[in-house]
């Protein structure tokens, strides 16, 4: 199998991720903050270690301000629903995922408004357009770091400076970039950062989180037992307990820590260089193919490892099925939970076929994928 669907979830994982999850599931005899036995204490230490690893990874000064969630979608919902109040206005780009759009659409019923800043046809964003969209009651700018449709990298530092200058909260969705592109919350002026563990961070599903710089202005999404201050009827204010009610997924979080350690040992620059090489191979190989439309920036350095295409005369879903059946190549077709982005690039009615290489893919696999697409074009032409 040639796996080219890393934008959905990375595969395979480093061996240490599998081993860590297995060890904790077999030997964990307790829950974080809910016991004084060795198993419970070990679980707590593992979660703390991963929290500190993430803090160093994103240049976050206070690790306790990293809140673990089940995924980036939950993190984004915590940020949006916990921060915004009636009368607030939010600015987003036209490349945002439904994990942002749908919560904001629902929050309109509570008197919260949002504006969509249009990106160009290749998904790029003009920071000046964001500043021009600011209104007197704007509370938040929310921006994906890179599109899951075109791979386009957004100018988060430039937009962060705009947010800082206007004293706005700034939420960045790093689902497609964490683990490939360096992210520094201080340099970018990020006050809320959502991440997922199962993509570029090479961890298991069911892991993610939200960095909250100003916890005084963000309410919890879920209330309940935290294993601390149990005598209080109200939610405790101590961090991270304020936002982490219920039993935390310690085995998966420990495995996420193993994924981050792998990235640190390998080197983020090396990982980026490799995925950039594979992405450049895809773009170059697809460029001359008859009937193929490639979306997103022409320069590979302006995108992460995401390449969306369409083949004339063939639906994206049909192409994905043919590649899977004839070459065992795993891709993804459709709208990728991002209809705003597809409207921006003109593919809302058709969707696209997305190929997304990761660190464990090889140049030989990319060459095979290109040969398979050439063959598919021949088959379509012959039909």
CSV table of C-alpha atoms in Angstrom, one decimal:
chain,number,residue,atom,x,y,z
A,1,UNK,CA,0.0,0.0,0.0
A,2,UNK,CA,1.1,3.6,-0.8
A,3,UNK,CA,-0.4,5.8,1.8
A,4,UNK,CA,-1.0,9.4,0.6
A,5,UNK,CA,-3.7,10.6,3.0
A,6,UNK,CA,-1.6,12.1,5.7
A,7,UNK,CA,-3.6,15.3,5.7
A,8,UNK,CA,-6.5,13.2,7.2
A,9,UNK,CA,-4.3,11.2,9.6
A,10,UNK,CA,-0.6,10.3,9.5
A,11,UNK,CA,0.4,6.7,8.9
A,12,UNK,CA,2.5,4.9,9.9
A,13,UNK,CA,3.4,6.2,13.3
A,14,UNK,CA,6.9,5.9,14.8
A,15,UNK,CA,7.4,2.6,16.5
A,16,UNK,CA,7.9,4.3,19.9
A,17,UNK,CA,4.3,5.6,19.6
A,18,UNK,CA,2.9,2.1,19.3
A,19,UNK,CA,5.1,0.8,22.1
A,20,UNK,CA,4.2,3.6,24.5
A,21,UNK,CA,0.5,3.2,24.0
A,22,UNK,CA,0.8,-0.5,24.5
A,23,UNK,CA,2.9,-0.2,27.6
A,24,UNK,CA,0.5,2.3,29.2
A,25,UNK,CA,-2.6,0.3,28.3
A,26,UNK,CA,-1.2,-2.9,29.7
A,27,UNK,CA,0.3,-1.4,32.9
A,28,UNK,CA,-1.7,1.6,33.7
A,29,UNK,CA,-3.6,0.8,36.9
A,30,UNK,CA,-5.0,4.2,37.7
A,31,UNK,CA,-6.4,7.5,36.4
A,32,UNK,CA,-4.8,10.9,36.5
A,33,UNK,CA,-5.7,12.8,39.7
A,34,UNK,CA,-7.7,9.8,40.9
A,35,UNK,CA,-5.4,7.7,43.0
A,36,UNK,CA,-2.1,7.5,44.9
A,37,UNK,CA,-1.0,4.2,43.5
A,38,UNK,CA,2.0,3.9,41.2
A,39,UNK,CA,-0.2,3.5,38.1
A,40,UNK,CA,-2.1,6.7,38.7
A,41,UNK,CA,1.0,8.6,39.5
A,42,UNK,CA,2.8,7.3,36.4
A,43,UNK,CA,-0.2,8.3,34.3
A,44,UNK,CA,-0.1,11.8,35.8
A,45,UNK,CA,3.7,12.1,35.2
A,46,UNK,CA,3.3,11.0,31.5
A,47,UNK,CA,0.6,13.6,30.9
A,48,UNK,CA,2.7,16.2,32.5
A,49,UNK,CA,5.7,15.3,30.4
A,50,UNK,CA,3.7,15.5,27.2
A,51,UNK,CA,2.3,18.9,28.2
A,52,UNK,CA,5.8,20.2,28.8
A,53,UNK,CA,7.0,18.7,25.5
A,54,UNK,CA,4.2,20.6,23.7
A,55,UNK,CA,5.0,23.8,25.6
A,56,UNK,CA,8.6,23.6,24.4
A,57,UNK,CA,7.5,22.7,20.9
A,58,UNK,CA,5.3,25.8,20.5
A,59,UNK,CA,7.3,28.1,22.7
A,60,UNK,CA,4.6,28.3,25.4
A,61,UNK,CA,5.9,29.7,28.6
A,62,UNK,CA,3.3,28.1,30.9
A,63,UNK,CA,2.6,24.4,30.2
A,64,UNK,CA,-0.5,24.4,32.4
A,65,UNK,CA,-2.2,26.6,29.8
A,66,UNK,CA,-2.2,23.7,27.3
A,67,UNK,CA,-5.5,21.9,27.6
A,68,UNK,CA,-5.9,18.4,26.3
A,69,UNK,CA,-8.9,17.6,24.2
A,70,UNK,CA,-9.9,14.7,22.0
A,71,UNK,CA,-8.9,16.5,18.7
A,72,UNK,CA,-8.5,19.9,17.1
A,73,UNK,CA,-12.3,20.2,16.5
A,74,UNK,CA,-13.0,20.0,20.2
A,75,UNK,CA,-10.2,22.5,20.8
A,76,UNK,CA,-11.6,24.9,18.3
A,77,UNK,CA,-15.1,24.6,19.9
A,78,UNK,CA,-13.6,25.2,23.3
A,79,UNK,CA,-12.0,28.4,22.0
A,80,UNK,CA,-15.0,29.7,20.1
A,81,UNK,CA,-17.7,28.8,22.5
A,82,UNK,CA,-15.7,29.6,25.6
A,83,UNK,CA,-14.6,33.0,24.4
A,84,UNK,CA,-17.3,34.6,22.4
A,85,UNK,CA,-20.3,36.5,23.8
A,86,UNK,CA,-23.4,38.1,22.4
A,87,UNK,CA,-22.4,41.1,20.2
A,88,UNK,CA,-18.9,39.8,19.4
A,89,UNK,CA,-17.6,39.7,15.8
A,90,UNK,CA,-15.1,37.2,14.4
A,91,UNK,CA,-13.0,37.4,11.3
A,92,UNK,CA,-12.1,34.2,9.4
A,93,UNK,CA,-10.6,33.4,6.0
A,94,UNK,CA,-12.4,31.7,3.1
A,95,UNK,CA,-10.1,28.6,3.5
A,96,UNK,CA,-11.3,27.6,6.9
A,97,UNK,CA,-12.4,24.1,7.8
A,98,UNK,CA,-15.9,23.2,9.0
A,99,UNK,CA,-14.4,22.7,12.5
A,100,UNK,CA,-14.4,26.6,12.6
A,101,UNK,CA,-17.3,27.4,10.2
A,102,UNK,CA,-20.0,25.2,11.8
A,103,UNK,CA,-19.5,26.4,15.4
A,104,UNK,CA,-19.6,30.0,14.2
A,105,UNK,CA,-22.7,29.3,12.2
A,106,UNK,CA,-24.4,27.8,15.3
A,107,UNK,CA,-23.2,30.7,17.5
A,108,UNK,CA,-25.1,33.2,15.2
A,109,UNK,CA,-28.2,32.1,17.2
A,110,UNK,CA,-26.5,33.6,20.3
A,111,UNK,CA,-25.9,37.0,18.6
A,112,UNK,CA,-22.3,36.3,17.5
A,113,UNK,CA,-21.4,37.5,14.0
A,114,UNK,CA,-18.6,36.6,11.6
A,115,UNK,CA,-17.0,37.9,8.4
A,116,UNK,CA,-15.2,35.8,5.8
A,117,UNK,CA,-12.2,37.4,4.2
A,118,UNK,CA,-11.8,36.1,0.6
A,119,UNK,CA,-8.5,34.4,-0.4
A,120,UNK,CA,-7.2,34.2,-3.9
A,121,UNK,CA,-7.9,31.3,-6.2
A,122,UNK,CA,-4.7,29.5,-5.0
A,123,UNK,CA,-5.8,29.9,-1.4
A,124,UNK,CA,-3.4,32.7,-0.4
A,125,UNK,CA,-4.5,35.4,2.0
A,126,UNK,CA,-3.7,39.2,2.0
A,127,UNK,CA,-3.1,40.3,5.6
A,128,UNK,CA,-4.3,43.7,4.7
A,129,UNK,CA,-7.7,42.3,3.8
A,130,UNK,CA,-8.0,41.0,7.4
A,131,UNK,CA,-7.2,44.4,8.9
A,132,UNK,CA,-9.8,46.0,6.6
A,133,UNK,CA,-12.4,43.6,7.9
A,134,UNK,CA,-12.0,44.7,11.5
A,135,UNK,CA,-15.1,46.2,13.0
A,136,UNK,CA,-15.6,48.1,16.3
A,137,UNK,CA,-17.0,44.9,18.0
A,138,UNK,CA,-14.5,42.5,16.5
A,139,UNK,CA,-13.2,40.2,19.3
A,140,UNK,CA,-11.3,37.5,17.5
A,141,UNK,CA,-9.4,36.6,14.3
A,142,UNK,CA,-9.4,32.9,13.6
A,143,UNK,CA,-7.1,31.5,10.9
A,144,UNK,CA,-6.0,28.1,9.7
A,145,UNK,CA,-2.2,27.9,9.5
A,146,UNK,CA,-2.4,25.9,6.2
A,147,UNK,CA,-5.4,24.7,4.1
A,148,UNK,CA,-6.3,21.1,4.1
A,149,UNK,CA,-7.5,21.4,0.5
A,150,UNK,CA,-4.6,23.3,-1.2
A,151,UNK,CA,-1.9,23.1,1.4
A,152,UNK,CA,-1.5,26.9,1.2
A,153,UNK,CA,0.5,28.3,4.2
A,154,UNK,CA,-1.2,31.4,5.7
A,155,UNK,CA,0.7,34.5,6.9
A,156,UNK,CA,0.1,33.8,10.6
A,157,UNK,CA,2.9,36.1,11.8
A,158,UNK,CA,1.7,39.1,9.8
A,159,UNK,CA,-1.9,38.5,10.9
A,160,UNK,CA,-0.8,38.1,14.4
A,161,UNK,CA,0.8,41.5,14.4
A,162,UNK,CA,-2.5,42.9,13.2
A,163,UNK,CA,-4.3,41.2,16.0
A,164,UNK,CA,-1.8,42.4,18.5
A,165,UNK,CA,-2.0,46.0,17.2
A,166,UNK,CA,-5.8,46.0,17.5
A,167,UNK,CA,-5.8,44.1,20.9
A,168,UNK,CA,-7.8,41.2,19.5
A,169,UNK,CA,-7.8,37.5,20.5
A,170,UNK,CA,-6.0,35.4,17.8
A,171,UNK,CA,-6.9,31.8,17.3
A,172,UNK,CA,-4.7,29.7,15.0
A,173,UNK,CA,-5.7,26.2,13.8
A,174,UNK,CA,-2.5,24.2,13.3
A,175,UNK,CA,-4.1,20.8,12.3
A,176,UNK,CA,-2.1,20.7,9.0
A,177,UNK,CA,1.1,22.3,10.2
A,178,UNK,CA,2.1,21.2,13.7
A,179,UNK,CA,5.0,18.7,13.2
A,180,UNK,CA,6.0,20.1,9.8
A,181,UNK,CA,6.2,23.9,10.1
A,182,UNK,CA,7.8,25.7,13.1
A,183,UNK,CA,5.2,27.4,15.3
A,184,UNK,CA,6.1,30.0,17.9
A,185,UNK,CA,3.1,31.4,19.8
A,186,UNK,CA,5.1,34.4,21.1
A,187,UNK,CA,6.6,35.4,17.7
A,188,UNK,CA,3.2,35.1,16.0
A,189,UNK,CA,1.2,36.7,18.8
A,190,UNK,CA,-1.1,33.7,19.1
A,191,UNK,CA,-3.4,33.8,22.1
A,192,UNK,CA,-5.3,30.6,21.3
A,193,UNK,CA,-3.7,27.7,19.5
A,194,UNK,CA,-5.5,24.5,18.5
A,195,UNK,CA,-3.6,21.4,17.6
A,196,UNK,CA,-4.3,17.7,16.8
A,197,UNK,CA,-2.1,14.8,17.8
A,198,UNK,CA,-2.9,12.3,15.0
A,199,UNK,CA,-1.5,14.2,12.0
A,200,UNK,CA,1.9,15.9,11.8
A,201,UNK,CA,2.6,15.3,15.5
A,202,UNK,CA,2.6,11.6,14.7
A,203,UNK,CA,0.5,10.6,17.8
A,204,UNK,CA,-2.7,8.5,18.0
A,205,UNK,CA,-6.2,9.5,17.3
A,206,UNK,CA,-8.2,10.9,20.2
A,207,UNK,CA,-5.5,13.5,21.1
A,208,UNK,CA,-5.4,17.2,20.6
A,209,UNK,CA,-5.5,20.4,22.6
A,210,UNK,CA,-5.8,24.1,23.0
A,211,UNK,CA,-3.3,26.7,24.3
A,212,UNK,CA,-5.2,29.4,26.1
A,213,UNK,CA,-3.1,32.5,26.9
A,214,UNK,CA,-5.9,34.3,28.8
A,215,UNK,CA,-7.9,31.7,30.7
A,216,UNK,CA,-9.8,34.4,32.6
A,217,UNK,CA,-11.8,35.1,29.4
A,218,UNK,CA,-12.5,31.5,28.2
A,219,UNK,CA,-15.2,29.5,29.9
A,220,UNK,CA,-15.0,25.7,30.0
A,221,UNK,CA,-16.9,23.7,27.4
A,222,UNK,CA,-17.5,20.7,29.8
A,223,UNK,CA,-18.0,20.8,33.5
A,224,UNK,CA,-17.6,18.0,35.9
A,225,UNK,CA,-15.1,16.0,38.0
A,226,UNK,CA,-11.5,17.0,37.8
A,227,UNK,CA,-10.1,15.1,40.7
A,228,UNK,CA,-9.3,18.4,42.4
A,229,UNK,CA,-11.2,20.7,44.7
A,230,UNK,CA,-14.0,18.2,44.8
A,231,UNK,CA,-15.7,20.0,47.7
A,232,UNK,CA,-16.6,22.9,45.4
A,233,UNK,CA,-20.0,22.9,43.5
A,234,UNK,CA,-18.4,25.2,40.9
A,235,UNK,CA,-15.7,24.3,38.4
A,236,UNK,CA,-12.2,24.9,39.9
A,237,UNK,CA,-10.2,27.8,38.4
A,238,UNK,CA,-6.8,26.0,38.7
A,239,UNK,CA,-5.2,25.1,35.4
A,240,UNK,CA,-5.5,22.8,33.5
A,241,UNK,CA,-8.2,21.3,35.7
A,242,UNK,CA,-10.6,24.1,34.8
A,243,UNK,CA,-11.0,22.7,31.3
A,244,UNK,CA,-10.2,19.0,31.7
A,245,UNK,CA,-13.2,17.4,33.3
A,246,UNK,CA,-13.6,13.6,33.2
A,247,UNK,CA,-11.0,10.9,32.8
A,248,UNK,CA,-8.2,12.0,30.7
A,249,UNK,CA,-6.8,9.8,27.9
A,250,UNK,CA,-3.5,9.2,29.5
A,251,UNK,CA,-2.2,6.3,27.3
A,252,UNK,CA,-2.9,8.2,24.1
A,253,UNK,CA,-1.4,11.4,25.5
A,254,UNK,CA,1.7,9.5,26.6
A,255,UNK,CA,2.0,8.1,23.0
A,256,UNK,CA,1.6,11.6,21.6
A,257,UNK,CA,4.6,12.5,23.8
A,258,UNK,CA,6.5,9.8,22.0
A,259,UNK,CA,5.6,11.2,18.7
A,260,UNK,CA,6.9,14.7,19.7
A,261,UNK,CA,10.1,13.1,20.9
A,262,UNK,CA,10.5,11.4,17.6
A,263,UNK,CA,10.1,14.8,15.8
A,264,UNK,CA,12.6,16.4,18.2
A,265,UNK,CA,15.2,13.7,17.6
A,266,UNK,CA,14.6,13.6,13.8
A,267,UNK,CA,14.6,17.4,13.5
A,268,UNK,CA,11.7,19.5,12.3
A,269,UNK,CA,13.8,21.0,9.5
A,270,UNK,CA,14.6,17.5,8.2
A,271,UNK,CA,11.0,16.5,8.2
A,272,UNK,CA,10.0,19.7,6.4
A,273,UNK,CA,12.8,19.2,3.9
A,274,UNK,CA,11.6,15.7,3.1
A,275,UNK,CA,7.9,16.5,2.7
A,276,UNK,CA,8.8,19.5,0.6
A,277,UNK,CA,10.9,17.3,-1.7
A,278,UNK,CA,8.0,14.9,-2.1
A,279,UNK,CA,5.5,17.7,-2.7
A,280,UNK,CA,7.8,19.3,-5.3
A,281,UNK,CA,8.0,15.9,-7.1
A,282,UNK,CA,4.2,15.7,-7.2
A,283,UNK,CA,3.8,19.2,-8.5
A,284,UNK,CA,6.5,18.8,-11.1
A,285,UNK,CA,5.2,15.5,-12.3
A,286,UNK,CA,1.6,16.6,-12.5
A,287,UNK,CA,2.3,19.8,-14.3
A,288,UNK,CA,2.7,18.4,-17.7
A,289,UNK,CA,-0.1,15.8,-17.6
A,290,UNK,CA,-2.9,16.4,-20.0
A,291,UNK,CA,-6.3,17.1,-18.5
A,292,UNK,CA,-5.0,17.5,-15.0
A,293,UNK,CA,-5.8,20.7,-13.0
A,294,UNK,CA,-3.6,21.3,-9.9
A,295,UNK,CA,-4.9,23.6,-7.2
A,296,UNK,CA,-2.9,25.8,-4.8
A,297,UNK,CA,0.4,27.7,-5.0
A,298,UNK,CA,2.7,26.7,-7.8
A,299,UNK,CA,5.7,27.0,-5.5
A,300,UNK,CA,6.0,24.0,-3.2
A,301,UNK,CA,7.6,26.1,-0.4
A,302,UNK,CA,4.3,28.0,-0.1
A,303,UNK,CA,2.4,24.9,0.9
A,304,UNK,CA,2.5,21.9,3.2
A,305,UNK,CA,2.3,18.4,1.8
A,306,UNK,CA,-1.1,18.7,0.3
A,307,UNK,CA,-1.8,18.5,-3.4
A,308,UNK,CA,-5.4,18.6,-4.8
A,309,UNK,CA,-6.2,17.8,-8.4
A,310,UNK,CA,-8.9,17.0,-10.8
A,311,UNK,CA,-8.7,15.0,-14.0
A,312,UNK,CA,-10.8,16.0,-16.9
A,313,UNK,CA,-13.6,13.6,-17.7
A,314,UNK,CA,-13.4,11.8,-14.4
A,315,UNK,CA,-14.9,12.5,-11.0
A,316,UNK,CA,-12.6,12.8,-8.0
A,317,UNK,CA,-14.3,9.9,-6.2
A,318,UNK,CA,-13.9,7.7,-9.3
A,319,UNK,CA,-10.2,8.5,-9.5
A,320,UNK,CA,-9.6,7.7,-5.8
A,321,UNK,CA,-11.3,4.4,-6.2
A,322,UNK,CA,-9.4,3.5,-9.4
A,323,UNK,CA,-6.0,4.3,-7.7
A,324,UNK,CA,-6.9,2.2,-4.7
A,325,UNK,CA,-8.1,-0.8,-6.7
A,326,UNK,CA,-5.4,-0.8,-9.3
A,327,UNK,CA,-2.3,0.4,-7.4
A,328,UNK,CA,-3.3,0.2,-3.7
A,329,UNK,CA,-2.8,4.0,-3.4
A,330,UNK,CA,-4.7,5.6,-0.6
A,331,UNK,CA,-5.9,9.2,-1.3
A,332,UNK,CA,-9.0,11.2,-0.4
A,333,UNK,CA,-11.7,12.7,-2.6
A,334,UNK,CA,-14.5,15.1,-2.0
A,335,UNK,CA,-14.9,18.4,-0.2
A,336,UNK,CA,-12.5,17.5,2.7
A,337,UNK,CA,-14.9,19.1,5.3
A,338,UNK,CA,-13.9,22.5,3.9
A,339,UNK,CA,-16.6,23.8,1.5
A,340,UNK,CA,-15.5,27.4,1.9
A,341,UNK,CA,-12.1,26.5,0.6
A,342,UNK,CA,-13.6,24.6,-2.4
A,343,UNK,CA,-15.8,27.6,-3.2
A,344,UNK,CA,-12.7,29.7,-3.1
A,345,UNK,CA,-10.8,27.6,-5.6
A,346,UNK,CA,-13.9,26.8,-7.8
A,347,UNK,CA,-14.4,23.2,-7.0
A,348,UNK,CA,-17.5,23.3,-4.7
A,349,UNK,CA,-19.5,21.2,-7.2
A,350,UNK,CA,-16.8,18.7,-8.0
A,351,UNK,CA,-14.5,18.4,-5.0
A,352,UNK,CA,-11.0,17.3,-5.6
A,353,UNK,CA,-8.7,14.3,-5.4
A,354,UNK,CA,-6.2,15.0,-2.6
A,355,UNK,CA,-2.7,13.5,-2.3
A,356,UNK,CA,-0.9,14.2,0.9
A,357,UNK,CA,2.5,12.7,1.5
A,358,UNK,CA,4.2,12.5,4.9
A,359,UNK,CA,7.5,11.9,6.4
A,360,UNK,CA,7.4,8.1,6.0
A,361,UNK,CA,6.7,8.3,2.3
A,362,UNK,CA,9.5,7.8,-0.2
A,363,UNK,CA,10.4,9.4,-3.6
A,364,UNK,CA,9.8,5.9,-5.2
A,365,UNK,CA,6.2,5.9,-3.9
A,366,UNK,CA,5.7,9.4,-5.4
A,367,UNK,CA,7.0,8.2,-8.7
A,368,UNK,CA,4.7,5.2,-8.6
A,369,UNK,CA,1.7,7.5,-7.8
A,370,UNK,CA,2.6,9.7,-10.8
A,371,UNK,CA,2.8,6.7,-13.1
A,372,UNK,CA,-0.5,5.5,-11.8
A,373,UNK,CA,-2.1,8.8,-12.5
A,374,UNK,CA,-0.6,8.8,-16.1
A,375,UNK,CA,-2.1,5.3,-16.6
A,376,UNK,CA,-5.5,6.5,-15.3
A,377,UNK,CA,-5.4,9.4,-17.8
A,378,UNK,CA,-4.7,6.9,-20.6
A,379,UNK,CA,-7.7,4.8,-19.5
A,380,UNK,CA,-10.0,7.8,-19.4
A,381,UNK,CA,-8.8,8.9,-22.8
A,382,UNK,CA,-9.2,5.5,-24.2
A,383,UNK,CA,-12.8,5.3,-22.8
